[in-house]
């Protein structure tokens, strides 16, 4: 995935990387729902604090 991000110079490459990352996130959320929820809550709390 890192190589794809580094080599994504065009719009199609960027869209492809975004789609792949989205798929990985969806898979992670389905495999680890409690951890994903906790990470979401942490991100929301940090955002609320302006961090």
PDB file of C-alpha atoms in Angstrom:
ATOM      1  CA  UNK A   1       0.000   0.000   0.000  1.00  0.00           C
ATOM      2  CA  UNK A   2       2.874   2.387   0.780  1.00  0.00           C
ATOM      3  CA  UNK A   3       4.271   1.918  -2.727  1.00  0.00           C
ATOM      4  CA  UNK A   4       0.884   2.716  -4.213  1.00  0.00           C
ATOM      5  CA  UNK A   5       0.623   5.913  -2.174  1.00  0.00           C
ATOM      6  CA  UNK A   6       4.123   6.979  -3.251  1.00  0.00           C
ATOM      7  CA  UNK A   7       3.379   6.231  -6.915  1.00  0.00           C
ATOM      8  CA  UNK A   8      -0.094   7.786  -7.033  1.00  0.00           C
ATOM      9  CA  UNK A   9       0.754  10.835  -9.146  1.00  0.00           C
ATOM     10  CA  UNK A  10      -2.396  10.968 -11.237  1.00  0.00           C
ATOM     11  CA  UNK A  11      -6.093  11.251 -10.441  1.00  0.00           C
ATOM     12  CA  UNK A  12      -6.787   7.585 -11.264  1.00  0.00           C
ATOM     13  CA  UNK A  13      -3.949   6.493  -8.979  1.00  0.00           C
ATOM     14  CA  UNK A  14      -5.247   8.676  -6.161  1.00  0.00           C
ATOM     15  CA  UNK A  15      -8.756   7.298  -6.549  1.00  0.00           C
ATOM     16  CA  UNK A  16      -7.387   3.757  -6.567  1.00  0.00           C
ATOM     17  CA  UNK A  17      -5.427   4.348  -3.364  1.00  0.00           C
ATOM     18  CA  UNK A  18      -8.446   5.956  -1.684  1.00  0.00           C
ATOM     19  CA  UNK A  19     -10.624   2.996  -2.672  1.00  0.00           C
ATOM     20  CA  UNK A  20      -8.086   0.509  -1.355  1.00  0.00           C
ATOM     21  CA  UNK A  21      -7.677   2.375   1.944  1.00  0.00           C
ATOM     22  CA  UNK A  22     -11.455   2.569   2.287  1.00  0.00           C
ATOM     23  CA  UNK A  23     -11.688  -1.190   1.756  1.00  0.00           C
ATOM     24  CA  UNK A  24      -8.979  -1.872   4.324  1.00  0.00           C
ATOM     25  CA  UNK A  25     -10.752   0.346   6.854  1.00  0.00           C
ATOM     26  CA  UNK A  26     -14.080  -1.382   6.211  1.00  0.00           C
ATOM     27  CA  UNK A  27     -12.446  -4.785   6.644  1.00  0.00           C
ATOM     28  CA  UNK A  28     -10.746  -3.682   9.874  1.00  0.00           C
ATOM     29  CA  UNK A  29     -14.030  -2.327  11.237  1.00  0.00           C
ATOM     30  CA  UNK A  30     -15.829  -5.590  10.486  1.00  0.00           C
ATOM     31  CA  UNK A  31     -13.063  -7.752  11.972  1.00  0.00           C
ATOM     32  CA  UNK A  32     -12.464  -5.570  15.058  1.00  0.00           C
ATOM     33  CA  UNK A  33     -15.672  -3.653  15.815  1.00  0.00           C
ATOM     34  CA  UNK A  34     -14.864  -2.858  19.452  1.00  0.00           C
ATOM     35  CA  UNK A  35     -11.383  -1.561  18.689  1.00  0.00           C
ATOM     36  CA  UNK A  36     -12.639   0.431  15.702  1.00  0.00           C
ATOM     37  CA  UNK A  37     -15.332   2.010  17.866  1.00  0.00           C
ATOM     38  CA  UNK A  38     -12.816   2.874  20.573  1.00  0.00           C
ATOM     39  CA  UNK A  39     -10.450   4.442  18.023  1.00  0.00           C
ATOM     40  CA  UNK A  40     -13.359   6.455  16.627  1.00  0.00           C
ATOM     41  CA  UNK A  41     -14.233   7.730  20.081  1.00  0.00           C
ATOM     42  CA  UNK A  42     -10.606   8.701  20.723  1.00  0.00           C
ATOM     43  CA  UNK A  43     -10.436  10.534  17.394  1.00  0.00           C
ATOM     44  CA  UNK A  44     -13.669  12.379  18.184  1.00  0.00           C
ATOM     45  CA  UNK A  45     -12.408  13.364  21.641  1.00  0.00           C
ATOM     46  CA  UNK A  46      -9.101  14.644  20.242  1.00  0.00           C
ATOM     47  CA  UNK A  47     -10.960  16.568  17.556  1.00  0.00           C
ATOM     48  CA  UNK A  48     -13.186  18.153  20.189  1.00  0.00           C
ATOM     49  CA  UNK A  49     -10.060  19.273  22.044  1.00  0.00           C
ATOM     50  CA  UNK A  50      -8.669  20.804  18.868  1.00  0.00           C
ATOM     51  CA  UNK A  51      -5.876  18.301  18.533  1.00  0.00           C
TER      52      UNK A  51
END
